[in-house]
Amino acid sequence: MALGSNANPLLPLSGTSIPSNYANRNLKSFSDFYNPTFIPKFSAKKPLFICNSRQPFSLRIRAQTSNASNVNVNEDQISDFIIEDVPHLTNFLPDLPSYPNPLKKSQAYAIVKKTFVSPEDMVTQKIVVQKESPRGVHFRRAGPREKVYFTSEEVRACIVTCGGLCPGINTVLREIVCGLNYMYGVDDILGIQGGYRGFYSKNTIKLTPKVVNDIHKRGGTFLQTSRGGHDTNKIVDNIQDRGINQVYIIGGDGTQKGAAAIYKEVEKRGLRVAVAGIPKTIDNDIVVIDKSFGFDTAVEEAQRAINAAHVEVESVENGVGIVKLMGRYSGFIAMHATLASRDVDCCLIPESPFYLEGQGGLFEFVEQRLKENGHVVIVLAEGAGQDYVAQSMHAFDEKDASGNRLLLDSGLWLTQKIKDHFTNVQKMAINMKYIDPTYMIRAIPSNASDNIYCTLLAQSAVHGAMAGYTGFTVGPVNSRHAYIPINRVTETQNTVKLTDRMWARLLASTNQPSFVQYCELACLSPFHQALPSSDVVYSLLVKAGLADQI
Ligand SMILES: Nc1ncnc2c1ncn2[C@@H]1O[C@H](COP(=O)(O)OP(=O)(O)O)[C@@H](O)[C@H]1O
Ligand SMILES: O=P(O)(O)OC[C@H]1O[C@](O)(COP(=O)(O)O)[C@@H](O)[C@@H]1O
Ligand SMILES: [Mg+2]
């Protein structure tokens, strides 16, 4: 369709149509929900969109928007204000009583200017905008609400931790317990031990502020964790049998999928149980949120390993250091650790295909850096080059108990490949130092900034559950903590975008080859010598999402 010179292709064609990328979500027209008494200035000719909620929501957002600035807000601009809301217990239990929030009387909040978050406060997902661009997606702002849907005495909460470790789990755990107890007077809190399967076991552990007092100083999880063993029905039976009405679930993408299933079953059975997810992943592979807790700590700790590699290789002739970091499908730790360190010559991540031999390959680059500097440091995310490793080891796809693909040791593989190349092809002696600090990094306690972050996550989760929200996960979106529908964070994984500026910054900082560009060229120049086979190149391009460009 030809667009007129003034038309902005980003704007929806009609104010009343749901933008196509939301068509398959449960978005509802604002006019289905609004309370007419809240519309002082505007008529609701064109609807806002709200997802997943039957909570009345004031149109004053529109009024505030127009009052706050002198910009003329036309109907098109306000009609694309999309709210991806979280469910509330009153969606399926409409007669649930509410109570004044006890925080009103709390000493901590006594002089706070605005103790409670207004139901109208939203956090915008898109922070960089142009004058004409759509308002985009918004999430409910996290924080204490004026009304709560549980009295302190009737709360029976439980906490479970699942999946791999990550620095800060114990801090989140501690702060949920302390938050529930100190802010809301709750003292019936159970620890479910050993991940989801702990729901089926007889034993739970009673959690009090005293029990969890100093666990934030330790790595790991005080409650233990596991993979696999998620049986939604059995878990909800157990929640019901134990009389639990608040469930706090700390875990990664797999865990959050499990939490979403639990929430759905709870709703199906009409139980007054709030399900709150707290996203945990050292890989930072959870979408929507700014970053995951423990990630900063991991990047900081990775510096120690990179530094050690650098010291080692600088002290010998032709030193080659390889540091393997975690990152199954997402190379964030490797990318950030590289950018932070400045001692890294080359960073390899799962999202960016690379190859070893020939012009523009890794071997050539290593040789060049050895000639220039006498040493080279490579940081490798564990998921990088998995296809290569699988090819050379003729390995089968194996999975862990949760169904995650078990990775082959790409660090060892790369070490061997570089050694072989320099010994057999270049006839050059190198000093190889391979460091695998992955579990050492994952097992440490969180640093100061992650500790603060964990506290905010935990307190947001507690406020949300007490306010009757459910099926939500918490996290910062553009630095403001928000309640996000669980499904929203499980539908895709967060990965490093090669086309984003952050990866370009890394390439500019290390001056390493951009293997992708070369692959593209390789495909277009079949007469070139010493290129990887076209099959390998093609599979790399498919992985990088560039295959359709050739
Ligand atoms: N699709 C799913 N539905 C329900 N539960 C799941 C799903 N995927 C994973 N789980 C459960 O979540 C827990 C943790 O998952 P896992 O992938 O190991 O770690 P993480 O949550 O850190 O990604 C496991 O107990 C697993 O059985
Ligand atoms: O050896 P384990 O405990 O299964 O964990 C290894 C994996 O866990 C991770 O740390 C991610 O774990 P989660 O998916 O549980 O967050 C990956 O980086 C790593 O591949
Ligand atoms: Mg995971």
PDB file of N, CA, C and O and ligand atoms in Angstrom, residues 162-165 195-197 225-232 250-259 261 280-281 285-286 328 400-404 493, ligand 1:
ATOM      1  N   CYS A 162      13.463 -22.738  42.038  1.00  0.00           N
ATOM      2  CA  CYS A 162      13.638 -23.806  41.043  1.00  0.00           C
ATOM      3  C   CYS A 162      14.707 -23.441  40.020  1.00  0.00           C
ATOM      4  O   CYS A 162      15.041 -22.273  39.854  1.00  0.00           O
ATOM      5  N   GLY A 163      15.196 -24.449  39.304  1.00  0.00           N
ATOM      6  CA  GLY A 163      16.157 -24.233  38.217  1.00  0.00           C
ATOM      7  C   GLY A 163      17.574 -24.040  38.723  1.00  0.00           C
ATOM      8  O   GLY A 163      17.906 -24.378  39.862  1.00  0.00           O
ATOM      9  N   GLY A 164      18.423 -23.490  37.857  1.00  0.00           N
ATOM     10  CA  GLY A 164      19.838 -23.320  38.195  1.00  0.00           C
ATOM     11  C   GLY A 164      20.058 -22.233  39.237  1.00  0.00           C
ATOM     12  O   GLY A 164      19.188 -21.396  39.472  1.00  0.00           O
ATOM     13  N   LEU A 165      21.225 -22.249  39.828  1.00  0.00           N
ATOM     14  CA  LEU A 165      21.541 -21.233  40.841  1.00  0.00           C
ATOM     15  C   LEU A 165      21.817 -19.878  40.193  1.00  0.00           C
ATOM     16  O   LEU A 165      21.999 -19.782  38.992  1.00  0.00           O
ATOM     17  N   GLY A 195      12.814 -27.331  45.045  1.00  0.00           N
ATOM     18  CA  GLY A 195      12.127 -27.014  43.793  1.00  0.00           C
ATOM     19  C   GLY A 195      10.686 -27.503  43.777  1.00  0.00           C
ATOM     20  O   GLY A 195      10.107 -27.832  44.820  1.00  0.00           O
ATOM     21  N   TYR A 196      10.110 -27.547  42.569  1.00  0.00           N
ATOM     22  CA  TYR A 196       8.685 -27.904  42.451  1.00  0.00           C
ATOM     23  C   TYR A 196       8.363 -29.240  43.098  1.00  0.00           C
ATOM     24  O   TYR A 196       7.286 -29.434  43.658  1.00  0.00           O
ATOM     25  N   ARG A 197       9.305 -30.180  42.996  1.00  0.00           N
ATOM     26  CA  ARG A 197       8.976 -31.499  43.538  1.00  0.00           C
ATOM     27  C   ARG A 197       8.863 -31.464  45.058  1.00  0.00           C
ATOM     28  O   ARG A 197       8.268 -32.378  45.651  1.00  0.00           O
ATOM     29  N   THR A 225      17.151 -26.549  45.302  1.00  0.00           N
ATOM     30  CA  THR A 225      16.449 -26.386  44.028  1.00  0.00           C
ATOM     31  C   THR A 225      16.492 -27.687  43.244  1.00  0.00           C
ATOM     32  O   THR A 225      17.174 -28.637  43.643  1.00  0.00           O
ATOM     33  N   SER A 226      15.758 -27.741  42.143  1.00  0.00           N
ATOM     34  CA  SER A 226      15.847 -28.930  41.275  1.00  0.00           C
ATOM     35  C   SER A 226      15.331 -28.564  39.900  1.00  0.00           C
ATOM     36  O   SER A 226      14.722 -27.516  39.704  1.00  0.00           O
ATOM     37  N   ARG A 227      15.586 -29.458  38.971  1.00  0.00           N
ATOM     38  CA  ARG A 227      15.004 -29.328  37.636  1.00  0.00           C
ATOM     39  C   ARG A 227      14.000 -30.472  37.456  1.00  0.00           C
ATOM     40  O   ARG A 227      14.073 -31.495  38.125  1.00  0.00           O
ATOM     41  N   GLY A 228      13.075 -30.274  36.532  1.00  0.00           N
ATOM     42  CA  GLY A 228      12.083 -31.321  36.242  1.00  0.00           C
ATOM     43  C   GLY A 228      11.055 -31.445  37.357  1.00  0.00           C
ATOM     44  O   GLY A 228      10.987 -30.626  38.271  1.00  0.00           O
ATOM     45  N   GLY A 229      10.224 -32.489  37.235  1.00  0.00           N
ATOM     46  CA  GLY A 229       9.302 -32.840  38.315  1.00  0.00           C
ATOM     47  C   GLY A 229       8.139 -31.889  38.525  1.00  0.00           C
ATOM     48  O   GLY A 229       7.608 -31.797  39.616  1.00  0.00           O
ATOM     49  N   HIS A 230       7.739 -31.185  37.451  1.00  0.00           N
ATOM     50  CA  HIS A 230       6.604 -30.271  37.618  1.00  0.00           C
ATOM     51  C   HIS A 230       5.308 -30.967  37.226  1.00  0.00           C
ATOM     52  O   HIS A 230       5.115 -31.332  36.072  1.00  0.00           O
ATOM     53  N   ASP A 231       4.417 -31.153  38.202  1.00  0.00           N
ATOM     54  CA  ASP A 231       3.108 -31.729  37.922  1.00  0.00           C
ATOM     55  C   ASP A 231       2.065 -30.755  38.461  1.00  0.00           C
ATOM     56  O   ASP A 231       1.807 -30.702  39.680  1.00  0.00           O
ATOM     57  N   THR A 232       1.484 -29.991  37.547  1.00  0.00           N
ATOM     58  CA  THR A 232       0.617 -28.877  37.967  1.00  0.00           C
ATOM     59  C   THR A 232      -0.486 -29.321  38.917  1.00  0.00           C
ATOM     60  O   THR A 232      -0.703 -28.709  39.975  1.00  0.00           O
ATOM     61  N   ILE A 250      10.380 -18.495  42.758  1.00  0.00           N
ATOM     62  CA  ILE A 250      11.608 -17.863  42.269  1.00  0.00           C
ATOM     63  C   ILE A 250      12.265 -18.799  41.253  1.00  0.00           C
ATOM     64  O   ILE A 250      12.637 -19.924  41.597  1.00  0.00           O
ATOM     65  N   GLY A 251      12.376 -18.360  40.016  1.00  0.00           N
ATOM     66  CA  GLY A 251      12.985 -19.232  39.021  1.00  0.00           C
ATOM     67  C   GLY A 251      13.026 -18.595  37.647  1.00  0.00           C
ATOM     68  O   GLY A 251      12.476 -17.512  37.432  1.00  0.00           O
ATOM     69  N   GLY A 252      13.662 -19.298  36.723  1.00  0.00           N
ATOM     70  CA  GLY A 252      13.882 -18.778  35.380  1.00  0.00           C
ATOM     71  C   GLY A 252      12.712 -19.000  34.442  1.00  0.00           C
ATOM     72  O   GLY A 252      11.566 -19.164  34.881  1.00  0.00           O
ATOM     73  N   ASP A 253      13.021 -19.052  33.151  1.00  0.00           N
ATOM     74  CA  ASP A 253      11.944 -19.162  32.161  1.00  0.00           C
ATOM     75  C   ASP A 253      11.123 -20.433  32.336  1.00  0.00           C
ATOM     76  O   ASP A 253       9.886 -20.399  32.269  1.00  0.00           O
ATOM     77  N   GLY A 254      11.809 -21.552  32.590  1.00  0.00           N
ATOM     78  CA  GLY A 254      11.090 -22.809  32.809  1.00  0.00           C
ATOM     79  C   GLY A 254      10.181 -22.707  34.026  1.00  0.00           C
ATOM     80  O   GLY A 254       8.995 -23.070  33.984  1.00  0.00           O
ATOM     81  N   THR A 255      10.729 -22.187  35.103  1.00  0.00           N
ATOM     82  CA  THR A 255       9.977 -22.043  36.351  1.00  0.00           C
ATOM     83  C   THR A 255       8.755 -21.146  36.158  1.00  0.00           C
ATOM     84  O   THR A 255       7.667 -21.435  36.676  1.00  0.00           O
ATOM     85  N   GLN A 256       8.938 -20.067  35.399  1.00  0.00           N
ATOM     86  CA  GLN A 256       7.815 -19.140  35.203  1.00  0.00           C
ATOM     87  C   GLN A 256       6.718 -19.797  34.361  1.00  0.00           C
ATOM     88  O   GLN A 256       5.530 -19.539  34.567  1.00  0.00           O
ATOM     89  N   LYS A 257       7.111 -20.687  33.435  1.00  0.00           N
ATOM     90  CA  LYS A 257       6.086 -21.431  32.677  1.00  0.00           C
ATOM     91  C   LYS A 257       5.298 -22.307  33.648  1.00  0.00           C
ATOM     92  O   LYS A 257       4.074 -22.427  33.567  1.00  0.00           O
ATOM     93  N   GLY A 258       6.022 -22.919  34.568  1.00  0.00           N
ATOM     94  CA  GLY A 258       5.369 -23.737  35.605  1.00  0.00           C
ATOM     95  C   GLY A 258       4.454 -22.889  36.464  1.00  0.00           C
ATOM     96  O   GLY A 258       3.336 -23.300  36.807  1.00  0.00           O
ATOM     97  N   ALA A 259       4.891 -21.676  36.798  1.00  0.00           N
ATOM     98  CA  ALA A 259       4.089 -20.779  37.644  1.00  0.00           C
ATOM     99  C   ALA A 259       2.813 -20.371  36.917  1.00  0.00           C
ATOM    100  O   ALA A 259       1.733 -20.295  37.525  1.00  0.00           O
ATOM    101  N   ALA A 261       1.246 -22.133  34.722  1.00  0.00           N
ATOM    102  CA  ALA A 261       0.346 -23.302  34.730  1.00  0.00           C
ATOM    103  C   ALA A 261      -0.333 -23.432  36.102  1.00  0.00           C
ATOM    104  O   ALA A 261      -1.534 -23.746  36.195  1.00  0.00           O
ATOM    105  N   LYS A 280      14.324 -15.334  37.877  1.00  0.00           N
ATOM    106  CA  LYS A 280      15.725 -15.594  38.244  1.00  0.00           C
ATOM    107  C   LYS A 280      16.442 -16.211  37.063  1.00  0.00           C
ATOM    108  O   LYS A 280      15.956 -17.179  36.490  1.00  0.00           O
ATOM    109  N   THR A 281      17.535 -15.654  36.643  1.00  0.00           N
ATOM    110  CA  THR A 281      18.355 -16.295  35.626  1.00  0.00           C
ATOM    111  C   THR A 281      19.700 -15.612  35.567  1.00  0.00           C
ATOM    112  O   THR A 281      19.777 -14.394  35.439  1.00  0.00           O
ATOM    113  N   ASP A 285      18.252 -14.081  30.393  1.00  0.00           N
ATOM    114  CA  ASP A 285      17.512 -14.403  29.172  1.00  0.00           C
ATOM    115  C   ASP A 285      16.007 -14.199  29.309  1.00  0.00           C
ATOM    116  O   ASP A 285      15.228 -14.721  28.515  1.00  0.00           O
ATOM    117  N   ILE A 286      15.586 -13.432  30.327  1.00  0.00           N
ATOM    118  CA  ILE A 286      14.149 -13.191  30.482  1.00  0.00           C
ATOM    119  C   ILE A 286      13.781 -11.851  29.848  1.00  0.00           C
ATOM    120  O   ILE A 286      14.417 -10.833  30.114  1.00  0.00           O
ATOM    121  N   ARG A 328      23.537 -20.029  28.049  1.00  0.00           N
ATOM    122  CA  ARG A 328      23.100 -21.176  27.260  1.00  0.00           C
ATOM    123  C   ARG A 328      22.714 -20.747  25.837  1.00  0.00           C
ATOM    124  O   ARG A 328      23.238 -21.238  24.863  1.00  0.00           O
ATOM    125  N   ASP A 400      18.309 -32.050  29.975  1.00  0.00           N
ATOM    126  CA  ASP A 400      18.264 -32.212  31.428  1.00  0.00           C
ATOM    127  C   ASP A 400      16.822 -32.511  31.857  1.00  0.00           C
ATOM    128  O   ASP A 400      15.920 -32.584  31.011  1.00  0.00           O
ATOM    129  N   ALA A 401      16.621 -32.667  33.163  1.00  0.00           N
ATOM    130  CA  ALA A 401      15.300 -33.078  33.657  1.00  0.00           C
ATOM    131  C   ALA A 401      14.198 -32.082  33.315  1.00  0.00           C
ATOM    132  O   ALA A 401      13.019 -32.439  33.249  1.00  0.00           O
ATOM    133  N   SER A 402      14.577 -30.824  33.084  1.00  0.00           N
ATOM    134  CA  SER A 402      13.568 -29.815  32.731  1.00  0.00           C
ATOM    135  C   SER A 402      13.334 -29.731  31.235  1.00  0.00           C
ATOM    136  O   SER A 402      12.507 -28.955  30.778  1.00  0.00           O
ATOM    137  N   GLY A 403      14.102 -30.491  30.472  1.00  0.00           N
ATOM    138  CA  GLY A 403      13.942 -30.449  29.010  1.00  0.00           C
ATOM    139  C   GLY A 403      14.893 -29.479  28.336  1.00  0.00           C
ATOM    140  O   GLY A 403      14.817 -29.249  27.132  1.00  0.00           O
ATOM    141  N   ASN A 404      15.813 -28.864  29.110  1.00  0.00           N
ATOM    142  CA  ASN A 404      16.810 -27.977  28.490  1.00  0.00           C
ATOM    143  C   ASN A 404      17.896 -28.806  27.831  1.00  0.00           C
ATOM    144  O   ASN A 404      18.326 -29.822  28.387  1.00  0.00           O
ATOM    145  N   GLN A 493      12.644 -15.698  24.513  1.00  0.00           N
ATOM    146  CA  GLN A 493      13.817 -15.551  25.375  1.00  0.00           C
ATOM    147  C   GLN A 493      14.578 -14.296  24.987  1.00  0.00           C
ATOM    148  O   GLN A 493      14.604 -13.924  23.809  1.00  0.00           O
TER     149      GLN A 493
HETATM  150  N1  LIG B   1       6.921 -25.664  30.200  1.00  0.00           N
HETATM  151  C1  LIG B   1       6.938 -25.916  31.502  1.00  0.00           C
HETATM  152  N2  LIG B   1       5.774 -26.117  32.176  1.00  0.00           N
HETATM  153  C2  LIG B   1       5.792 -26.382  33.498  1.00  0.00           C
HETATM  154  N3  LIG B   1       6.914 -26.465  34.239  1.00  0.00           N
HETATM  155  C3  LIG B   1       8.095 -26.285  33.625  1.00  0.00           C
HETATM  156  C4  LIG B   1       8.178 -26.002  32.241  1.00  0.00           C
HETATM  157  N4  LIG B   1       9.479 -25.874  31.907  1.00  0.00           N
HETATM  158  C5  LIG B   1      10.179 -26.075  33.048  1.00  0.00           C
HETATM  159  N5  LIG B   1       9.352 -26.313  34.084  1.00  0.00           N
HETATM  160  C6  LIG B   1       9.744 -26.594  35.458  1.00  0.00           C
HETATM  161  O1  LIG B   1      10.390 -25.452  36.019  1.00  0.00           O
HETATM  162  C7  LIG B   1      11.468 -25.869  36.848  1.00  0.00           C
HETATM  163  C8  LIG B   1      12.736 -25.161  36.493  1.00  0.00           C
HETATM  164  O2  LIG B   1      12.964 -25.181  35.104  1.00  0.00           O
HETATM  165  P1  LIG B   1      14.419 -25.074  34.477  1.00  0.00           P
HETATM  166  O3  LIG B   1      14.274 -24.920  33.021  1.00  0.00           O
HETATM  167  O4  LIG B   1      15.251 -26.195  34.971  1.00  0.00           O
HETATM  168  O5  LIG B   1      15.062 -23.794  35.152  1.00  0.00           O
HETATM  169  P2  LIG B   1      14.741 -22.267  34.995  1.00  0.00           P
HETATM  170  O6  LIG B   1      13.400 -22.039  35.559  1.00  0.00           O
HETATM  171  O7  LIG B   1      15.793 -21.627  35.795  1.00  0.00           O
HETATM  172  O8  LIG B   1      14.807 -21.952  33.543  1.00  0.00           O
HETATM  173  C9  LIG B   1      11.576 -27.366  36.724  1.00  0.00           C
HETATM  174  O9  LIG B   1      11.039 -27.954  37.877  1.00  0.00           O
HETATM  175  C10 LIG B   1      10.768 -27.694  35.494  1.00  0.00           C
HETATM  176  O10 LIG B   1      10.129 -28.958  35.559  1.00  0.00           O
END
